[in-house]
Amino acid sequence: MHTTILVTGGTGYIGSWVVKYLLEEGKTVRVAVRSLENRKKYKHLQEIAEKSAGTLEFLEADLLKEGSFDEAAKGCDAVIHMASPFKLSIKNPEKELIEPALAGTANVLSAVNKAETVKKVVLTSSVAAIYGDAADMKRKGLSEFTEQIFNDSSSIKNQPYSFSKVLAEKKAWEIHDAQNRWDMAVVNPSFVMGPPLTPHSESESITFMRTILSGAYSSGAPDLNFGFVDVRDVARAHIAALHNQEAQGRFILSNTSLSILELTALIRKHYGKRYKLPHRRIPKVLMYAIGWMFGLSLHFIKNNVGIPLDFNNSRSKQILAIQYTPFESTVVDMIDALEKITLSRKE
Ligand code: NDP
């Protein structure tokens, strides 16, 4: 059993749940933060630690600084490497996405190689490292995406976030395969939803839900499909992957695949008219003309709008024993938590 665990990205949306569950198990959790002075980023974790059996430690480290994680990994039994920017609205994909994802993976795993105590690494990848465009499924002759598939359609120009995830995961496998002391399990979640523990995450998960609730799609929603999964299930999967020796290789974490319109129908069912939600999808031909308003390129529209996608989550159930949270609870718990955060900001 691992007792001292380094978590990178522990201040974030998913990371905060991972840290909470590890603290509840009584573990010593080291959270790497960019700046110890920026207390608001980790205050919520200190509050959780006060009510938990485990011990919480903080160290400063930055994905972009070589050697930055060496001290943090020293003496740890296991490392969960989750830190990576998840932003879709960016100006410089190389600087804002690719460099932190790739350099971060190399720096953290180099620290793992130096710390002789580490036996297990759990890496947070994404289904974005499995597929780039929904059209990849048909192009590859598949009825669903599985862990065997790697995204080969993204590039720095087409879906740079997905590209950053596939580069980072491949880099991690390369470093893992060059040694034989530590094992690695990779968690590949689809679009994560559910309640945030931190009010300060800049995750696209939060931005996406806030955009929907703001009424941005009220006159019509792009016909886009996503796999969705609860943040608490993703956190539990990281912990199961850490403890279970058989957990090696990749694990898709995805509960259900829905369109934006199906998601907003679920929200309407629970919140009635409180939010201005769409009643119709925007036809694909019209999307070609107005897609730029949503920041969508013609290539993206052609290969994603109106195209279904599905994921095989059987490994997560069989090996990690994940019992997926009903998606309605995921959505309701998320909106309730976001409403509380908005209220507390007004007070
Ligand atoms: P958040 O933005 O909430 O978390 C990102 C974390 O990474 C934060 O703790 C952030 O630290 C840290 N980080 C970012 N850049 C750096 C840096 N240069 N140096 C050190 N730390 C850094 O996003 P999520 O929780 O949503 O994402 C966490 C991981 O999960 C990412 O790897 C993402 O790709 C992956 N993922 C997310 C999905 C989702 O739907 N949310 C789906 C699939 C995968 P700080 O607090 O200082 O900002």
CSV table of C-alpha atoms and ligand atoms in Angstrom, one decimal:
chain,number,residue,atom,x,y,z
A,1,MET,CA,0.0,0.0,0.0
A,2,HIS,CA,1.3,3.4,-0.9
A,3,THR,CA,1.5,5.9,2.0
A,4,THR,CA,3.2,9.0,0.6
A,5,ILE,CA,1.8,10.3,-2.7
A,6,LEU,CA,2.8,13.2,-4.9
A,7,VAL,CA,-0.1,14.8,-6.8
A,8,THR,CA,0.6,17.3,-9.5
A,9,GLY,CA,-2.4,19.4,-10.5
A,10,GLY,CA,-3.9,18.7,-7.0
A,11,THR,CA,-5.3,22.2,-6.8
A,12,GLY,CA,-7.4,21.7,-10.0
A,13,TYR,CA,-11.0,20.6,-10.7
A,14,ILE,CA,-10.2,16.8,-10.8
A,15,GLY,CA,-7.1,17.0,-8.6
A,16,SER,CA,-9.0,18.4,-5.6
A,17,TRP,CA,-11.2,15.3,-5.5
A,18,VAL,CA,-8.2,13.0,-5.8
A,19,VAL,CA,-6.5,14.8,-2.9
A,20,LYS,CA,-9.7,14.7,-0.8
A,21,TYR,CA,-10.1,10.9,-1.3
A,22,LEU,CA,-6.4,10.2,-0.5
A,23,LEU,CA,-6.6,12.4,2.7
A,24,GLU,CA,-9.8,10.5,3.7
A,25,GLU,CA,-7.8,7.2,3.3
A,26,GLY,CA,-5.2,8.6,5.8
A,27,LYS,CA,-2.4,9.1,3.2
A,28,THR,CA,0.3,11.7,3.3
A,29,VAL,CA,-0.4,13.8,0.2
A,30,ARG,CA,2.1,16.1,-1.3
A,31,VAL,CA,0.6,18.7,-3.6
A,32,ALA,CA,2.8,20.5,-6.0
A,33,VAL,CA,1.7,24.1,-6.5
A,34,ARG,CA,3.1,26.8,-8.8
A,35,SER,CA,3.3,29.4,-6.1
A,36,LEU,CA,3.0,28.9,-2.3
A,37,GLU,CA,2.1,32.6,-2.1
A,38,ASN,CA,-1.1,32.1,-4.1
A,39,ARG,CA,-3.0,30.7,-1.1
A,40,LYS,CA,-6.4,31.0,-2.6
A,41,LYS,CA,-5.6,28.1,-5.0
A,42,TYR,CA,-5.1,25.6,-2.2
A,43,LYS,CA,-7.0,27.0,0.8
A,44,HIS,CA,-9.9,24.6,0.1
A,45,LEU,CA,-7.5,21.6,0.3
A,46,GLN,CA,-6.3,22.8,3.8
A,47,GLU,CA,-9.9,23.0,4.9
A,48,ILE,CA,-10.5,19.4,3.7
A,49,ALA,CA,-7.3,18.2,5.4
A,50,GLU,CA,-8.5,19.6,8.7
A,51,LYS,CA,-11.4,17.2,8.6
A,52,SER,CA,-9.5,14.2,7.3
A,53,ALA,CA,-7.2,11.5,8.7
A,54,GLY,CA,-4.4,12.2,6.3
A,55,THR,CA,-1.5,14.7,6.1
A,56,LEU,CA,-1.2,17.4,3.5
A,57,GLU,CA,2.0,19.0,2.4
A,58,PHE,CA,2.7,21.6,-0.2
A,59,LEU,CA,5.8,22.1,-2.4
A,60,GLU,CA,6.5,24.6,-5.2
A,61,ALA,CA,7.0,23.2,-8.7
A,62,ASP,CA,6.4,24.3,-12.2
A,63,LEU,CA,5.8,22.1,-15.2
A,64,LEU,CA,8.1,24.3,-17.3
A,65,LYS,CA,11.1,24.2,-15.0
A,66,GLU,CA,13.6,21.4,-15.4
A,67,GLY,CA,14.3,19.6,-12.1
A,68,SER,CA,11.4,21.4,-10.5
A,69,PHE,CA,9.7,18.2,-9.2
A,70,ASP,CA,12.8,16.4,-8.0
A,71,GLU,CA,12.5,17.5,-4.3
A,72,ALA,CA,8.7,16.8,-4.4
A,73,ALA,CA,9.1,13.2,-5.6
A,74,LYS,CA,11.9,12.3,-3.1
A,75,GLY,CA,10.7,9.7,-0.7
A,76,CYS,CA,7.2,9.2,-2.3
A,77,ASP,CA,5.8,5.7,-3.0
A,78,ALA,CA,3.7,6.8,-5.9
A,79,VAL,CA,3.0,9.8,-8.1
A,80,ILE,CA,-0.2,11.0,-9.7
A,81,HIS,CA,0.7,13.3,-12.6
A,82,MET,CA,-2.3,15.3,-13.5
A,83,ALA,CA,-1.1,18.9,-14.0
A,84,SER,CA,-1.6,20.2,-17.6
A,85,PRO,CA,-3.5,23.1,-18.9
A,86,PHE,CA,-7.0,22.3,-20.1
A,87,LYS,CA,-7.9,25.4,-22.2
A,88,LEU,CA,-9.5,25.5,-25.6
A,89,SER,CA,-9.4,29.3,-26.1
A,90,ILE,CA,-5.8,30.1,-26.5
A,91,LYS,CA,-3.6,32.3,-28.7
A,92,ASN,CA,-0.3,30.4,-28.8
A,93,PRO,CA,-0.9,26.6,-28.7
A,94,GLU,CA,2.9,25.8,-28.6
A,95,LYS,CA,3.5,28.0,-25.5
A,96,GLU,CA,0.2,27.6,-23.7
A,97,LEU,CA,-0.5,23.9,-24.3
A,98,ILE,CA,2.2,21.8,-26.0
A,99,GLU,CA,5.2,23.0,-23.9
A,100,PRO,CA,3.7,22.6,-20.5
A,101,ALA,CA,2.1,19.2,-21.4
A,102,LEU,CA,5.3,17.8,-22.9
A,103,ALA,CA,8.0,19.5,-20.7
A,104,GLY,CA,5.8,18.8,-17.6
A,105,THR,CA,5.6,15.1,-18.4
A,106,ALA,CA,9.3,14.9,-19.0
A,107,ASN,CA,10.1,16.8,-15.8
A,108,VAL,CA,7.8,14.9,-13.5
A,109,LEU,CA,8.8,11.5,-14.9
A,110,SER,CA,12.5,12.4,-14.6
A,111,ALA,CA,11.9,13.2,-11.0
A,112,VAL,CA,10.2,9.8,-10.6
A,113,ASN,CA,13.3,8.1,-12.2
A,114,LYS,CA,15.6,9.9,-9.7
A,115,ALA,CA,13.4,9.1,-6.6
A,116,GLU,CA,14.2,5.4,-6.0
A,117,THR,CA,11.2,4.9,-3.8
A,118,VAL,CA,8.5,5.5,-6.4
A,119,LYS,CA,6.8,2.2,-7.6
A,120,LYS,CA,3.7,3.4,-9.3
A,121,VAL,CA,2.8,6.4,-11.6
A,122,VAL,CA,-0.8,7.2,-12.5
A,123,LEU,CA,-1.0,9.7,-15.4
A,124,THR,CA,-4.1,11.7,-16.3
A,125,SER,CA,-4.4,11.6,-20.0
A,126,SER,CA,-7.7,12.0,-21.8
A,127,VAL,CA,-9.9,10.5,-24.5
A,128,ALA,CA,-8.4,13.4,-26.5
A,129,ALA,CA,-5.3,11.1,-26.7
A,130,ILE,CA,-7.6,8.4,-28.2
A,131,TYR,CA,-9.5,10.4,-30.8
A,132,GLY,CA,-9.3,13.9,-32.3
A,133,ASP,CA,-12.4,14.2,-34.4
A,134,ALA,CA,-15.7,12.2,-34.0
A,135,ALA,CA,-15.2,11.2,-37.6
A,136,ASP,CA,-12.1,9.2,-36.6
A,137,MET,CA,-14.5,6.4,-35.4
A,138,LYS,CA,-16.0,5.8,-38.8
A,139,ARG,CA,-12.7,6.4,-40.7
A,140,LYS,CA,-11.1,3.7,-38.6
A,141,GLY,CA,-14.1,1.3,-39.0
A,142,LEU,CA,-15.0,1.3,-35.3
A,143,SER,CA,-18.3,1.2,-33.5
A,144,GLU,CA,-16.7,2.6,-30.3
A,145,PHE,CA,-13.3,4.0,-29.2
A,146,THR,CA,-11.2,1.6,-27.1
A,147,GLU,CA,-7.9,1.8,-25.2
A,148,GLN,CA,-6.0,0.4,-28.2
A,149,ILE,CA,-6.5,3.5,-30.3
A,150,PHE,CA,-4.3,6.6,-30.4
A,151,ASN,CA,-5.4,10.0,-31.8
A,152,ASP,CA,-3.7,10.5,-35.2
A,153,SER,CA,-5.9,13.3,-36.5
A,154,SER,CA,-5.0,16.2,-34.2
A,155,SER,CA,-2.1,18.6,-34.9
A,156,ILE,CA,-0.9,22.0,-33.6
A,157,LYS,CA,-3.4,23.6,-36.0
A,158,ASN,CA,-6.3,21.1,-35.7
A,159,GLN,CA,-7.3,20.7,-32.0
A,160,PRO,CA,-4.0,21.6,-30.3
A,161,TYR,CA,-5.3,20.6,-26.8
A,162,SER,CA,-5.9,17.1,-28.0
A,163,PHE,CA,-2.5,17.1,-29.7
A,164,SER,CA,-0.9,18.2,-26.4
A,165,LYS,CA,-2.5,15.2,-24.7
A,166,VAL,CA,-1.5,12.6,-27.3
A,167,LEU,CA,2.1,14.0,-27.3
A,168,ALA,CA,2.3,14.0,-23.5
A,169,GLU,CA,0.9,10.4,-23.1
A,170,LYS,CA,3.2,9.0,-25.8
A,171,LYS,CA,6.2,10.7,-24.1
A,172,ALA,CA,5.1,9.2,-20.8
A,173,TRP,CA,5.0,5.7,-22.3
A,174,GLU,CA,8.4,6.2,-23.9
A,175,ILE,CA,10.0,7.2,-20.5
A,176,HIS,CA,8.1,4.3,-18.7
A,177,ASP,CA,9.2,1.7,-21.3
A,178,ALA,CA,12.9,2.7,-20.8
A,179,GLN,CA,13.0,1.5,-17.2
A,180,ASN,CA,11.6,-1.4,-15.1
A,181,ARG,CA,11.3,0.0,-11.5
A,182,TRP,CA,7.9,1.7,-11.7
A,183,ASP,CA,4.6,0.7,-13.2
A,184,MET,CA,2.2,3.0,-14.9
A,185,ALA,CA,-1.6,3.3,-15.3
A,186,VAL,CA,-3.1,5.9,-17.6
A,187,VAL,CA,-6.5,7.3,-17.0
A,188,ASN,CA,-8.3,8.6,-20.1
A,189,PRO,CA,-11.4,10.5,-19.1
A,190,SER,CA,-14.0,11.9,-21.5
A,191,PHE,CA,-15.5,15.3,-20.7
A,192,VAL,CA,-15.6,15.6,-16.9
A,193,MET,CA,-18.6,17.1,-15.2
A,194,GLY,CA,-19.8,17.2,-11.6
A,195,PRO,CA,-19.3,19.5,-8.6
A,196,PRO,CA,-16.1,21.4,-8.2
A,197,LEU,CA,-14.4,21.6,-4.8
A,198,THR,CA,-12.5,24.7,-5.8
A,199,PRO,CA,-13.9,28.0,-6.9
A,200,HIS,CA,-10.7,28.9,-8.7
A,201,SER,CA,-10.3,26.2,-11.4
A,202,GLU,CA,-9.9,27.4,-15.0
A,203,SER,CA,-10.8,24.0,-16.4
A,204,GLU,CA,-12.8,23.8,-19.6
A,205,SER,CA,-15.4,21.6,-17.8
A,206,ILE,CA,-16.4,24.6,-15.6
A,207,THR,CA,-16.3,27.1,-18.6
A,208,PHE,CA,-18.4,24.8,-20.7
A,209,MET,CA,-21.2,24.4,-18.1
A,210,ARG,CA,-21.1,28.1,-17.2
A,211,THR,CA,-21.4,28.9,-21.0
A,212,ILE,CA,-24.5,26.7,-21.3
A,213,LEU,CA,-26.1,28.3,-18.2
A,214,SER,CA,-25.3,31.8,-19.4
A,215,GLY,CA,-27.8,31.3,-22.3
A,216,ALA,CA,-25.0,31.4,-25.0
A,217,TYR,CA,-26.8,28.6,-26.9
A,218,SER,CA,-30.4,29.7,-26.2
A,219,SER,CA,-31.2,30.3,-29.9
A,220,GLY,CA,-29.7,26.9,-30.9
A,221,ALA,CA,-26.9,24.5,-30.0
A,222,PRO,CA,-24.2,23.1,-32.2
A,223,ASP,CA,-24.9,19.4,-32.8
A,224,LEU,CA,-21.8,18.2,-31.0
A,225,ASN,CA,-21.5,14.9,-29.1
A,226,PHE,CA,-19.3,14.2,-26.2
A,227,GLY,CA,-18.6,11.4,-23.8
A,228,PHE,CA,-19.3,12.6,-20.2
A,229,VAL,CA,-18.1,11.3,-16.9
A,230,ASP,CA,-18.5,12.4,-13.2
A,231,VAL,CA,-15.5,14.1,-11.6
A,232,ARG,CA,-15.8,11.9,-8.5
A,233,ASP,CA,-15.7,8.7,-10.6
A,234,VAL,CA,-12.5,10.0,-12.4
A,235,ALA,CA,-10.9,10.7,-9.0
A,236,ARG,CA,-11.9,7.3,-7.7
A,237,ALA,CA,-10.4,5.7,-10.8
A,238,HIS,CA,-7.0,7.4,-10.1
A,239,ILE,CA,-7.0,6.0,-6.6
A,240,ALA,CA,-8.1,2.5,-7.7
A,241,ALA,CA,-5.3,2.6,-10.4
A,242,LEU,CA,-2.8,3.6,-7.7
A,243,HIS,CA,-3.7,0.8,-5.3
A,244,ASN,CA,-4.4,-2.1,-7.7
A,245,GLN,CA,-1.2,-3.8,-8.9
A,246,GLU,CA,-3.1,-5.2,-11.9
A,247,ALA,CA,-4.0,-1.7,-13.0
A,248,GLN,CA,-1.5,-1.1,-15.8
A,249,GLY,CA,-2.0,0.4,-19.3
A,250,ARG,CA,-4.8,2.7,-20.3
A,251,PHE,CA,-8.3,3.1,-18.8
A,252,ILE,CA,-11.1,5.0,-20.6
A,253,LEU,CA,-13.4,6.7,-18.1
A,254,SER,CA,-16.7,7.6,-19.7
A,255,ASN,CA,-20.2,7.1,-18.5
A,256,THR,CA,-22.4,8.2,-21.4
A,257,SER,CA,-22.3,9.9,-24.7
A,258,LEU,CA,-24.7,12.8,-25.3
A,259,SER,CA,-25.2,15.8,-27.6
A,260,ILE,CA,-25.3,19.3,-26.1
A,261,LEU,CA,-29.1,19.4,-26.7
A,262,GLU,CA,-29.5,16.1,-24.8
A,263,LEU,CA,-27.5,17.6,-22.0
A,264,THR,CA,-29.6,20.8,-21.9
A,265,ALA,CA,-32.8,18.8,-21.9
A,266,LEU,CA,-31.6,17.1,-18.7
A,267,ILE,CA,-30.8,20.5,-17.2
A,268,ARG,CA,-34.3,21.8,-18.2
A,269,LYS,CA,-35.9,18.7,-16.5
A,270,HIS,CA,-34.4,19.7,-13.2
A,271,TYR,CA,-34.3,23.5,-13.3
A,272,GLY,CA,-37.3,24.4,-15.5
A,273,LYS,CA,-37.0,27.9,-16.9
A,274,ARG,CA,-34.3,29.1,-14.5
A,275,TYR,CA,-31.8,29.0,-17.4
A,276,LYS,CA,-32.2,30.1,-21.1
A,277,LEU,CA,-31.5,26.8,-22.8
A,278,PRO,CA,-31.7,25.8,-26.4
A,279,HIS,CA,-34.7,24.0,-27.9
A,280,ARG,CA,-33.2,23.2,-31.3
A,281,ARG,CA,-29.9,22.2,-32.9
A,282,ILE,CA,-28.3,24.4,-35.5
A,283,PRO,CA,-28.3,22.6,-38.9
A,284,LYS,CA,-24.9,21.6,-40.1
A,285,VAL,CA,-25.1,23.8,-43.3
A,286,LEU,CA,-25.8,26.8,-41.1
A,287,MET,CA,-22.9,25.9,-38.8
A,288,TYR,CA,-20.5,26.3,-41.8
A,289,ALA,CA,-21.6,29.9,-42.0
A,290,ILE,CA,-21.7,30.8,-38.3
A,291,GLY,CA,-19.4,28.3,-36.7
A,292,TRP,CA,-16.7,31.0,-36.2
A,293,MET,CA,-19.0,32.6,-33.7
A,294,PHE,CA,-18.5,29.5,-31.5
A,295,GLY,CA,-14.7,29.5,-32.4
A,296,LEU,CA,-15.2,26.4,-34.6
A,297,SER,CA,-13.2,25.9,-37.8
A,298,LEU,CA,-14.6,24.5,-41.0
A,299,HIS,CA,-12.5,21.4,-40.6
A,300,PHE,CA,-13.8,20.9,-37.1
A,301,ILE,CA,-17.4,21.3,-38.2
A,302,LYS,CA,-17.0,18.9,-41.1
A,303,ASN,CA,-15.5,16.2,-38.9
A,304,ASN,CA,-17.5,16.6,-35.7
A,305,VAL,CA,-20.9,18.3,-36.1
A,306,GLY,CA,-23.7,15.7,-36.2
A,307,ILE,CA,-21.3,12.8,-35.9
A,308,PRO,CA,-22.0,10.3,-33.1
A,309,LEU,CA,-19.3,8.8,-30.9
A,310,ASP,CA,-19.0,6.1,-28.3
A,311,PHE,CA,-16.5,4.8,-25.8
A,312,ASN,CA,-15.9,1.3,-24.4
A,313,ASN,CA,-15.5,1.7,-20.6
A,314,SER,CA,-15.4,-2.0,-19.7
A,315,ARG,CA,-11.8,-2.0,-18.4
A,316,SER,CA,-12.6,0.8,-15.9
A,317,LYS,CA,-15.5,-1.4,-14.6
A,318,GLN,CA,-13.6,-4.7,-14.6
A,319,ILE,CA,-10.2,-3.7,-13.3
A,320,LEU,CA,-10.8,-0.5,-11.4
A,321,ALA,CA,-14.3,-1.5,-10.2
A,322,ILE,CA,-15.8,1.8,-11.1
A,323,GLN,CA,-19.6,2.0,-10.7
A,324,TYR,CA,-20.6,5.1,-12.7
A,325,THR,CA,-22.6,7.8,-11.0
A,326,PRO,CA,-26.0,8.3,-12.7
A,327,PHE,CA,-25.4,11.2,-15.1
A,328,GLU,CA,-28.4,13.2,-13.9
A,329,SER,CA,-26.8,13.4,-10.4
A,330,THR,CA,-23.6,14.5,-12.0
A,331,VAL,CA,-25.3,17.4,-13.8
A,332,VAL,CA,-27.5,18.4,-10.8
A,333,ASP,CA,-24.6,18.3,-8.3
A,334,MET,CA,-22.5,20.4,-10.6
A,335,ILE,CA,-25.1,23.1,-11.2
A,336,ASP,CA,-25.9,23.2,-7.5
A,337,ALA,CA,-22.2,23.6,-6.6
A,338,LEU,CA,-21.7,26.3,-9.3
A,339,GLU,CA,-24.8,28.2,-8.0
A,340,LYS,CA,-23.3,28.2,-4.5
A,341,ILE,CA,-20.0,29.5,-5.8
A,342,THR,CA,-21.7,32.3,-7.7
A,343,LEU,CA,-23.8,33.2,-4.6
A,344,SER,CA,-20.7,33.3,-2.3
A,345,ARG,CA,-19.0,35.6,-4.7
A,346,LYS,CA,-21.9,38.1,-4.5
A,347,GLU,CA,-21.9,38.1,-0.7
B,1,NDP,P1,-7.7,22.4,-14.0
B,1,NDP,O1,-7.4,23.6,-14.8
B,1,NDP,O2,-8.7,22.6,-12.9
B,1,NDP,O3,-6.4,21.8,-13.4
B,1,NDP,C1,-5.1,21.9,-14.0
B,1,NDP,C2,-4.1,21.7,-12.9
B,1,NDP,O4,-2.8,21.8,-13.6
B,1,NDP,C3,-4.1,22.9,-11.9
B,1,NDP,O5,-3.8,22.3,-10.6
B,1,NDP,C4,-3.0,23.8,-12.4
B,1,NDP,O6,-2.4,24.5,-11.3
B,1,NDP,C5,-2.0,22.8,-12.9
B,1,NDP,N1,-1.1,23.4,-13.9
B,1,NDP,C6,-1.4,24.0,-15.1
B,1,NDP,N2,-0.3,24.5,-15.6
B,1,NDP,C7,0.8,24.3,-14.7
B,1,NDP,C8,2.1,24.6,-14.7
B,1,NDP,N3,2.8,25.3,-15.7
B,1,NDP,N4,2.9,24.2,-13.6
B,1,NDP,C9,2.3,23.5,-12.6
B,1,NDP,N5,1.0,23.2,-12.6
B,1,NDP,C10,0.2,23.6,-13.6
B,1,NDP,O7,-8.2,21.3,-15.0
B,1,NDP,P2,-8.8,19.8,-14.8
B,1,NDP,O8,-8.8,19.4,-13.4
B,1,NDP,O9,-10.0,19.7,-15.6
B,1,NDP,O10,-7.7,19.0,-15.6
B,1,NDP,C11,-6.7,18.2,-14.9
B,1,NDP,C12,-6.1,17.2,-15.9
B,1,NDP,O11,-7.2,16.3,-16.4
B,1,NDP,C13,-5.4,17.8,-17.1
B,1,NDP,O12,-4.3,17.0,-17.4
B,1,NDP,C14,-6.5,17.6,-18.2
B,1,NDP,O13,-5.9,17.5,-19.5
B,1,NDP,C15,-7.1,16.3,-17.8
B,1,NDP,N6,-8.4,16.0,-18.3
B,1,NDP,C16,-9.4,16.9,-18.0
B,1,NDP,C17,-10.7,16.6,-18.5
B,1,NDP,C18,-11.9,17.5,-18.2
B,1,NDP,O14,-13.0,17.3,-18.8
B,1,NDP,N7,-11.8,18.4,-17.2
B,1,NDP,C19,-11.0,15.4,-19.4
B,1,NDP,C20,-9.8,14.6,-19.7
B,1,NDP,C21,-8.6,14.9,-19.1
B,1,NDP,P3,-2.9,25.9,-10.8
B,1,NDP,O15,-3.8,25.6,-9.7
B,1,NDP,O16,-1.7,26.6,-10.4
B,1,NDP,O17,-3.6,26.6,-12.0
